[in-house]
XYZ file of N, CA, C and O in Angstrom:
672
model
N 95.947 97.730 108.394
C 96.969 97.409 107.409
C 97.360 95.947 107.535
O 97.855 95.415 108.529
N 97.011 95.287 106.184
C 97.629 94.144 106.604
C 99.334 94.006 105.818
O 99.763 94.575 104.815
N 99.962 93.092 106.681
C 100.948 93.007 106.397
C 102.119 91.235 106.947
O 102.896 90.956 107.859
N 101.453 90.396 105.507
C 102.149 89.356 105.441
C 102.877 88.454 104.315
O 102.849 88.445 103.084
N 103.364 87.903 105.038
C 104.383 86.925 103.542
C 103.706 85.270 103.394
O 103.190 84.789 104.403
N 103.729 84.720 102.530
C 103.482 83.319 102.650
C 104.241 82.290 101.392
O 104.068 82.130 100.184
N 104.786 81.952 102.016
C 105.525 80.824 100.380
C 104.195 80.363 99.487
O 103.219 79.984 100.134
N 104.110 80.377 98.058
C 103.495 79.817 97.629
C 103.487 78.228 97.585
O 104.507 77.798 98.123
N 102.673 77.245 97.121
C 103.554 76.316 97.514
C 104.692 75.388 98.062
O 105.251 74.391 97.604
N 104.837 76.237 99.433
C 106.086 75.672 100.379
C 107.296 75.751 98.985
O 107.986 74.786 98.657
N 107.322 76.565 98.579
C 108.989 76.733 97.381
C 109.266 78.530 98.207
O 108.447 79.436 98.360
N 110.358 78.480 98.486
C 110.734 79.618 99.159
C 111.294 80.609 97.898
O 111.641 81.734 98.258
N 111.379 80.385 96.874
C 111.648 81.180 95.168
C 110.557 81.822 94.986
O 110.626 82.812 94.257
N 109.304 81.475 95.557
C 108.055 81.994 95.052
C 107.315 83.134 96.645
O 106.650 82.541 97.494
N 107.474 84.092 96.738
C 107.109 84.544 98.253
C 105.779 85.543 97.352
O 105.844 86.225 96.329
N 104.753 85.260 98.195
C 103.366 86.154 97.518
C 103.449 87.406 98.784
O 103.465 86.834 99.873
N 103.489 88.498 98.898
C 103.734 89.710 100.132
C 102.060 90.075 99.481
O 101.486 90.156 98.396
N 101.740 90.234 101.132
C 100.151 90.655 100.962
C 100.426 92.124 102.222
O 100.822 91.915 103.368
N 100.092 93.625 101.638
C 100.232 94.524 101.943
C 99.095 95.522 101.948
O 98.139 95.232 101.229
N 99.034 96.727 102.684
C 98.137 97.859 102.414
C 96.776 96.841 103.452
O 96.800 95.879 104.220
N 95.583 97.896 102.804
C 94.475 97.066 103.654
C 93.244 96.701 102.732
O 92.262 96.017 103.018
N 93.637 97.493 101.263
C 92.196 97.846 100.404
C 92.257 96.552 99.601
O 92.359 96.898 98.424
N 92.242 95.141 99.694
C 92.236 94.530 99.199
C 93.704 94.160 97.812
O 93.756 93.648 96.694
N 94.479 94.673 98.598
C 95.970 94.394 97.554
C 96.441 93.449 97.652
O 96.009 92.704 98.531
N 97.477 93.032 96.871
C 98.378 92.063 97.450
C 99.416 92.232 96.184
O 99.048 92.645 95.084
N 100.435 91.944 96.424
C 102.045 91.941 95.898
C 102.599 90.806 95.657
O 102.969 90.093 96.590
N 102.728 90.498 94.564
C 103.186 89.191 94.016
C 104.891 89.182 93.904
O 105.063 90.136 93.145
N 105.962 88.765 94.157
C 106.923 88.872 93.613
C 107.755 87.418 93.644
O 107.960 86.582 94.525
N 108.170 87.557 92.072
C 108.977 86.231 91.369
C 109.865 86.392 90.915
O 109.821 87.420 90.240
N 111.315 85.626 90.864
C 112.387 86.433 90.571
C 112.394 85.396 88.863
O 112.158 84.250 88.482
N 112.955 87.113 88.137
C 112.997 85.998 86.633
C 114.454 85.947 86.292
O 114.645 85.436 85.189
N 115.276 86.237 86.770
C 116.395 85.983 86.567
C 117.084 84.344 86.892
O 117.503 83.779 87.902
N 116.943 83.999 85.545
C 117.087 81.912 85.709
C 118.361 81.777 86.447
O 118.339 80.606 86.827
N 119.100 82.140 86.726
C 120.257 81.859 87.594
C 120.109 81.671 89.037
O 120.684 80.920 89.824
N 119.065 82.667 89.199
C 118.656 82.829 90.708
C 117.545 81.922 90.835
O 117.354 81.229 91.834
N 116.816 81.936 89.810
C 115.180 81.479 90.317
C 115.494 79.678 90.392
O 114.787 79.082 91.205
N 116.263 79.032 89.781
C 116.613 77.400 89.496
C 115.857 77.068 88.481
O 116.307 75.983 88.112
N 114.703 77.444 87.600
C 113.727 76.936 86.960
C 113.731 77.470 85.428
O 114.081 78.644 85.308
N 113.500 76.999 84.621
C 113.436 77.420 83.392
C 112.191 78.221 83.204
O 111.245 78.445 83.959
N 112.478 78.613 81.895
C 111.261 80.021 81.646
C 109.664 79.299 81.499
O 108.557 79.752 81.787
N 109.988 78.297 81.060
C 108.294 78.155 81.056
C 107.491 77.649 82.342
O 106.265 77.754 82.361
N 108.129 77.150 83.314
C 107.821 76.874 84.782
C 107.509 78.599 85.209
O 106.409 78.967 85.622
N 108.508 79.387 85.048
C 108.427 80.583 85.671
C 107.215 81.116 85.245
O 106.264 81.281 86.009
N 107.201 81.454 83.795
C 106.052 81.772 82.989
C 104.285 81.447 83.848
O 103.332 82.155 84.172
N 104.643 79.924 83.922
C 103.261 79.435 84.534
C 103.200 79.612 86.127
O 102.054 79.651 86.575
N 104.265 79.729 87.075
C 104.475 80.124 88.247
C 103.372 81.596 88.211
O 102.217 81.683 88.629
N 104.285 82.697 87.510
C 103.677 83.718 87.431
C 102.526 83.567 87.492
O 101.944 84.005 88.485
N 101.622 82.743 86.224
C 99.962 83.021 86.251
C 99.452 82.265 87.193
O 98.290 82.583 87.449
N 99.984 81.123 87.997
C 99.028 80.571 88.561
C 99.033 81.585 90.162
O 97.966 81.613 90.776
N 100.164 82.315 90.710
C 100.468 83.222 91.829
C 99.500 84.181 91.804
O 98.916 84.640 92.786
N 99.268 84.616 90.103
C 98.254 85.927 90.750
C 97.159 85.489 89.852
O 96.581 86.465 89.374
N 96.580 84.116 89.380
C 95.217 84.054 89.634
C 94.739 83.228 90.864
O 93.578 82.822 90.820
N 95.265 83.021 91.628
C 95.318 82.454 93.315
C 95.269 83.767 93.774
O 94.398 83.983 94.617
N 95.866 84.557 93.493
C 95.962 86.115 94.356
C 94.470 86.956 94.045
O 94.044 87.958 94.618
N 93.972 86.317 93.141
C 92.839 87.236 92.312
C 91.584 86.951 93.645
O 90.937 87.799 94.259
N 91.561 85.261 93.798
C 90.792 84.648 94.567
C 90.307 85.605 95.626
O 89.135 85.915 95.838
N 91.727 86.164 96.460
C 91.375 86.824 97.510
C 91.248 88.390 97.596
O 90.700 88.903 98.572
N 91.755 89.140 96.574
C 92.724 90.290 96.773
C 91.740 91.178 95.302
O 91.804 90.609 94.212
N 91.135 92.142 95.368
C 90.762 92.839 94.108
C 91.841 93.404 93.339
O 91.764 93.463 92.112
N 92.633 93.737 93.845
C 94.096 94.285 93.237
C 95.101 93.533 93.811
O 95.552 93.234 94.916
N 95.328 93.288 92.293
C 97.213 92.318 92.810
C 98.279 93.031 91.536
O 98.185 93.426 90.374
N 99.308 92.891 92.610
C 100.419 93.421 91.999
C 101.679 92.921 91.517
O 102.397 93.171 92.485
N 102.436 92.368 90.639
C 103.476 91.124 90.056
C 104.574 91.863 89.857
O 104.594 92.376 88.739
N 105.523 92.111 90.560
C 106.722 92.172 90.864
C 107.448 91.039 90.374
O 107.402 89.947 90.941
N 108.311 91.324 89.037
C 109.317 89.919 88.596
C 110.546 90.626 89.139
O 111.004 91.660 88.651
N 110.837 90.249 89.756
C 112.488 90.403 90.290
C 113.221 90.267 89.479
O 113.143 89.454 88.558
N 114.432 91.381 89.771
C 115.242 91.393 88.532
C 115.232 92.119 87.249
O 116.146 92.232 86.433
N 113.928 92.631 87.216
C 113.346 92.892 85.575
C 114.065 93.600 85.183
O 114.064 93.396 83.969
N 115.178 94.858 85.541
C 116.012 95.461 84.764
C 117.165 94.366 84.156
O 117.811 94.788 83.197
N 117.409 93.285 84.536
C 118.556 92.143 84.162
C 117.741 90.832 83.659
O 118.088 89.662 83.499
N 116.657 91.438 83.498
C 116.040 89.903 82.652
C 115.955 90.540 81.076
O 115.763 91.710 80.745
N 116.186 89.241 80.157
C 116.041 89.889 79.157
C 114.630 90.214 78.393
O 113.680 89.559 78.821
N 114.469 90.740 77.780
C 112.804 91.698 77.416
C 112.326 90.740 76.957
O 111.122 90.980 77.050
N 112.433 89.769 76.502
C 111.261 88.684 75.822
C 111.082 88.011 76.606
O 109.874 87.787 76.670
N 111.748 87.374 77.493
C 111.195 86.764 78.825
C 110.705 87.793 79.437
O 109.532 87.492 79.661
N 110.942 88.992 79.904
C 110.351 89.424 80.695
C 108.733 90.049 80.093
O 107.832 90.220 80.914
N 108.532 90.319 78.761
C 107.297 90.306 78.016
C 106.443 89.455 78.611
O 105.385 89.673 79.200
N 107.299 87.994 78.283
C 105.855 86.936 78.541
C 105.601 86.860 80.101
O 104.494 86.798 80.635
N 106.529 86.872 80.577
C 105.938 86.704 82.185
C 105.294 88.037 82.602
O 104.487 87.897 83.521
N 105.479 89.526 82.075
C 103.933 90.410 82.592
C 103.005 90.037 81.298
O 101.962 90.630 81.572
N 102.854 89.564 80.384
C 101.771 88.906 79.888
C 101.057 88.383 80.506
O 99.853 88.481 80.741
N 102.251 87.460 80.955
C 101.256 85.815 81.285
C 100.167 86.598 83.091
O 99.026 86.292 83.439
N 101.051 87.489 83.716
C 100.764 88.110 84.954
C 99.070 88.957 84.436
O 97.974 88.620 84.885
N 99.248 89.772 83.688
C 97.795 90.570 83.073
C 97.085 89.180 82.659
O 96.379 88.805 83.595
N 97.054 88.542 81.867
C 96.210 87.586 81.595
C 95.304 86.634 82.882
O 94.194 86.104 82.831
N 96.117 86.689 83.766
C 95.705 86.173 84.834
C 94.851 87.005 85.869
O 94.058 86.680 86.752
N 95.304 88.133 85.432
C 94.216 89.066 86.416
C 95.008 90.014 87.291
O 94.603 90.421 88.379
N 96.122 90.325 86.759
C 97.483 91.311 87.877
C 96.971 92.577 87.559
O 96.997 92.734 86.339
N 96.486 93.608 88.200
C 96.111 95.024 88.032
C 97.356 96.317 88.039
O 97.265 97.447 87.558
N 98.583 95.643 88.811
C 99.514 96.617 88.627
C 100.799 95.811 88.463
O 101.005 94.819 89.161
N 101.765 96.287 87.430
C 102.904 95.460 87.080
C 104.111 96.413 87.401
O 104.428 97.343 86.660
N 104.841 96.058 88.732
C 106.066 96.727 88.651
C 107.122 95.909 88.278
O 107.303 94.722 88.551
N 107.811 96.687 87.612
C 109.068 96.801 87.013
C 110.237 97.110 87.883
O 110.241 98.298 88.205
N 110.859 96.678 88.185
C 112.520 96.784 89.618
C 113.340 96.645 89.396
O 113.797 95.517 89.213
N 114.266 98.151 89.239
C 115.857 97.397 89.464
C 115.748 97.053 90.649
O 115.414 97.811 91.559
N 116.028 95.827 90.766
C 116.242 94.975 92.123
C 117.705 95.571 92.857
O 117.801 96.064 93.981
N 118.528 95.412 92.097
C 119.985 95.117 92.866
C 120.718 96.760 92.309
O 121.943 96.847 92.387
N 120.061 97.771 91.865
C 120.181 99.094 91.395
C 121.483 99.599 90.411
O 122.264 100.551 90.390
N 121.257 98.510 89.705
C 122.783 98.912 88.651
C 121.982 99.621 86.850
O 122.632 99.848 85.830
N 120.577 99.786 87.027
C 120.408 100.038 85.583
C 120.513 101.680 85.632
O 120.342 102.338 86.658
N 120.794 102.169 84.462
C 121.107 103.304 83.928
C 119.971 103.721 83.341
O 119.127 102.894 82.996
N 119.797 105.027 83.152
C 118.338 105.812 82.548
C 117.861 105.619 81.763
O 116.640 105.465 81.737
N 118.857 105.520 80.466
C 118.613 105.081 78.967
C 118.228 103.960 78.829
O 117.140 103.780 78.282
N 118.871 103.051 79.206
C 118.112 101.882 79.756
C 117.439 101.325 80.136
O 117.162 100.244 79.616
N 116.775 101.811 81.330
C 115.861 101.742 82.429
C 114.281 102.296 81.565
O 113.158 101.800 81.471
N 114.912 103.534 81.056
C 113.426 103.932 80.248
C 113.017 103.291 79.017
O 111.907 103.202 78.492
N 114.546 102.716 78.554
C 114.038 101.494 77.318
C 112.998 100.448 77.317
O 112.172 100.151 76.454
N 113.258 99.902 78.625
C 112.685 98.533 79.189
C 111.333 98.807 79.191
O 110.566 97.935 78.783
N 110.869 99.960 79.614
C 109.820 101.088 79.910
C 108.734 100.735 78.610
O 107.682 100.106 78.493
N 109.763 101.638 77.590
C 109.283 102.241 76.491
C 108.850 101.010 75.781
O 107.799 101.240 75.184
N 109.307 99.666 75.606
C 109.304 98.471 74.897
C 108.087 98.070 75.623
O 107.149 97.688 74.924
N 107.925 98.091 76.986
C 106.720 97.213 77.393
C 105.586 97.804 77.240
O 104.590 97.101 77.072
N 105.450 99.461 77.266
C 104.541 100.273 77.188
C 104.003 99.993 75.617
O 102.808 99.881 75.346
N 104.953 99.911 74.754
C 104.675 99.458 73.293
C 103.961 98.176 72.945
O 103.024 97.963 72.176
N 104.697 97.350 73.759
C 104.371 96.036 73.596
C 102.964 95.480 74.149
O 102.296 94.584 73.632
N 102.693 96.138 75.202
C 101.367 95.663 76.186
C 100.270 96.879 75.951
O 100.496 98.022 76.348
N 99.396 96.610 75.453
C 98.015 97.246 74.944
C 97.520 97.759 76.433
O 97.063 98.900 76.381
N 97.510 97.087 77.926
C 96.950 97.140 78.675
C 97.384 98.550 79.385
O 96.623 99.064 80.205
N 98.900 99.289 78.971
C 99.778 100.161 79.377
C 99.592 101.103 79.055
O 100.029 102.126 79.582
N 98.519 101.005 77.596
C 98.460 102.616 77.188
C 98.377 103.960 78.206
O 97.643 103.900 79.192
N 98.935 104.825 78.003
C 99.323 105.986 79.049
C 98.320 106.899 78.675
O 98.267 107.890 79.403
N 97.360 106.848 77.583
C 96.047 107.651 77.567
C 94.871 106.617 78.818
O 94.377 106.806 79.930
N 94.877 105.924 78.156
C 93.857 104.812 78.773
C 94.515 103.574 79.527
O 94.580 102.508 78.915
N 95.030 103.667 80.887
C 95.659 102.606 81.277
C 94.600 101.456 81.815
O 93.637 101.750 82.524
N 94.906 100.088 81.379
C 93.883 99.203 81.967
C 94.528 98.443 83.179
O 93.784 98.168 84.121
N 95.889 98.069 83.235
C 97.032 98.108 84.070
C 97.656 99.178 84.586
O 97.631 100.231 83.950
N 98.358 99.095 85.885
C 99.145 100.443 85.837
C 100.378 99.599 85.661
O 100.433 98.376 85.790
N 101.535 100.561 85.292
C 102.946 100.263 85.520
C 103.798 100.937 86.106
O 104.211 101.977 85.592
N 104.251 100.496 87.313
C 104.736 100.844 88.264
C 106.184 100.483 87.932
O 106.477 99.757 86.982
N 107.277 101.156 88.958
C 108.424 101.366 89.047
C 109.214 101.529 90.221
O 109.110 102.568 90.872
N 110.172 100.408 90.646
C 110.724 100.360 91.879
C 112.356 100.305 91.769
O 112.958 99.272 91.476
N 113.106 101.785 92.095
C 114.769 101.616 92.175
C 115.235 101.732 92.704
O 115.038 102.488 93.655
N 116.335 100.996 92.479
C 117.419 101.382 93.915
C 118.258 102.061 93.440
O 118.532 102.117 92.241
N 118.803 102.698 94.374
C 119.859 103.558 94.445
C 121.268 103.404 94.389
O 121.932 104.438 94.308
N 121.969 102.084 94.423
C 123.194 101.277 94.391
C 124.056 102.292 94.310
O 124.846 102.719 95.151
N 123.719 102.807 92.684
C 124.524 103.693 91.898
C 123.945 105.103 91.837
O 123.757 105.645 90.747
N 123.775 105.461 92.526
C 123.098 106.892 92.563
C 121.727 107.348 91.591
O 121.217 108.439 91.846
N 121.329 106.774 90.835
C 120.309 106.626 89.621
C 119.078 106.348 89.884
O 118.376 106.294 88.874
N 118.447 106.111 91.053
C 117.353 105.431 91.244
C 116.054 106.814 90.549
O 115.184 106.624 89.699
N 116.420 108.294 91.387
C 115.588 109.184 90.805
C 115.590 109.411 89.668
O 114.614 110.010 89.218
N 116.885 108.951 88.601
C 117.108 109.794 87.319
C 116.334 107.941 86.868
O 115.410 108.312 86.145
N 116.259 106.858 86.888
C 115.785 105.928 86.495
C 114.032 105.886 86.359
O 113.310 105.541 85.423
N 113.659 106.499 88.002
C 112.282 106.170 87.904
C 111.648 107.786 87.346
O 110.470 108.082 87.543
N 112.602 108.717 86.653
C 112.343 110.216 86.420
C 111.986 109.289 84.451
O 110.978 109.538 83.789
N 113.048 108.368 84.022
C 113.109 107.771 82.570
C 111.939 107.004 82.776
O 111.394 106.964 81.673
N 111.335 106.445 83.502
C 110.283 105.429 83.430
C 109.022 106.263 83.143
O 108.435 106.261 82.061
N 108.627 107.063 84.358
C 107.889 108.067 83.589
C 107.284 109.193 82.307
O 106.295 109.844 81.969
N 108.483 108.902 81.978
C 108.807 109.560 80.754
C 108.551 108.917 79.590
O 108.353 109.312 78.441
N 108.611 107.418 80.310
C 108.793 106.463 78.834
C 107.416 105.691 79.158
O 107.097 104.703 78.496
N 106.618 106.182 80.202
C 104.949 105.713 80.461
C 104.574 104.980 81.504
O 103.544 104.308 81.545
N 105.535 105.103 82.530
C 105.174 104.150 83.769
C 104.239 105.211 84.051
O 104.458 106.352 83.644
N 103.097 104.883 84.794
C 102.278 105.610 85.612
C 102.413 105.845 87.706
O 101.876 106.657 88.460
N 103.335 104.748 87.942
C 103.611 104.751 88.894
C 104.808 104.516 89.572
O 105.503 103.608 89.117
N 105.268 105.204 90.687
C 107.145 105.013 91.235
C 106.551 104.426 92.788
O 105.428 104.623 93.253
N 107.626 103.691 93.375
C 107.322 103.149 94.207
C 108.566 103.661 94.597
O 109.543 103.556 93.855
N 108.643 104.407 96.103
C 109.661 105.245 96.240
C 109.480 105.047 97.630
O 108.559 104.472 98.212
N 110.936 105.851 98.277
C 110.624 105.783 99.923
C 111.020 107.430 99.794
O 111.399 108.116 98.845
N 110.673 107.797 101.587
C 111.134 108.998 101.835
C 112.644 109.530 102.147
O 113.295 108.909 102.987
N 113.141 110.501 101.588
C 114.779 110.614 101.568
C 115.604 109.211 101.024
O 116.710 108.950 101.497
N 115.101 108.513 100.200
C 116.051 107.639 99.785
C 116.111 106.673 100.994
O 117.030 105.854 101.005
N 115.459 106.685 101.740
C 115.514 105.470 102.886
C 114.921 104.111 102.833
O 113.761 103.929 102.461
N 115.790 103.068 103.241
C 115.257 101.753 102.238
C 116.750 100.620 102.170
O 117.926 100.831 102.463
N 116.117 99.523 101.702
C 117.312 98.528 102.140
C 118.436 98.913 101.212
O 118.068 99.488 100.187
N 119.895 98.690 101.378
C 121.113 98.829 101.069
C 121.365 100.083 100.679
O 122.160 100.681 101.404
N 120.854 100.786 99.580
C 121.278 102.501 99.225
C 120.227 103.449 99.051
O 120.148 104.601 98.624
N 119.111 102.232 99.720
C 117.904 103.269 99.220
C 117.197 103.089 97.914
O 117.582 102.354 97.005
N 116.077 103.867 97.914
C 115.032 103.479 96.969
C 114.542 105.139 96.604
O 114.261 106.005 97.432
N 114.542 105.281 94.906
C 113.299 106.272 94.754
C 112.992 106.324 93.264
O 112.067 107.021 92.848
């Protein structure tokens, strides 16, 4: 199993997590502009250049935008665009900080599943994955709406165990 972190370009906003052993690796970028310092089209191109550098090494890479339940959907469109275009094989989706609600949560879902050809839930060419927290008690009833609304994958722990309230 490997299991490491590396700044992309010495910018500590950009951390690439290389995990598992089968050739994966885990991209994660936060798109929330408040946090990240950078405007959307830096982020945008951040994204593609992280995981076609990740492609280099890794047969499967995975783009984690931080935040994505609190980013708004057209930014967050183009940055898993710009992530598939580059060569990202699995796109999770995270309440990061666990405040989104079901209806919600499966909206975000349902819009990208619509929006991205690569998501189709007959024929997936991407998967879309799903990572929640538990803040607010919602994480199961969130990643129960994601499914529903075409994620193919939950990224969950056992008993809700996991940083601050848990994850499922």
């Amino acid at each position: 199993m490997i299991a490491a972190g590396f700044l992309y370009k010495g910018n500590p906003n950009h951390l690439i997590i290389a995990s598992g052993g089968r050739g994966q690796l885990k991209d994660v970028l936060p798109t929330k502009i408040t946090l990240a310092g950078a405007i959307k089209e830096e982020l945008v191109q951040i994204a593609s250049e992280h995981v076609a550098f990740a492609r280099k090494f890794f047969d499967e890479v995975e783009f984690s935008p931080e935040d994505a339940a609190l980013t708004e959907f057209e930014f967050l469109y183009e940055v898993v665009r710009a992530a598939i275009d580059a060569g990202a094989t699995t796109i999770n989706i995270p309440d990061t900080v666990g405040y989104a609600v079901p209806i919600e949560f499966g909206e975000i879902i349902r819009q990208l599943v619509e929006a991205v050809p690569e998501f189709n839930p007959d024929d997936p060419k991407v998967n879309l994955s799903v990572h929640c927290h538990n803040d607010l008690g919602l994480a199961v009833a969130n990643s129960t709406a994601a499914i529903k609304n075409g994620a193919n994958q939950v990224e969950c722990t056992v008993n809700g165990l996991g940083e601050r309230a848990g994850n499922a």
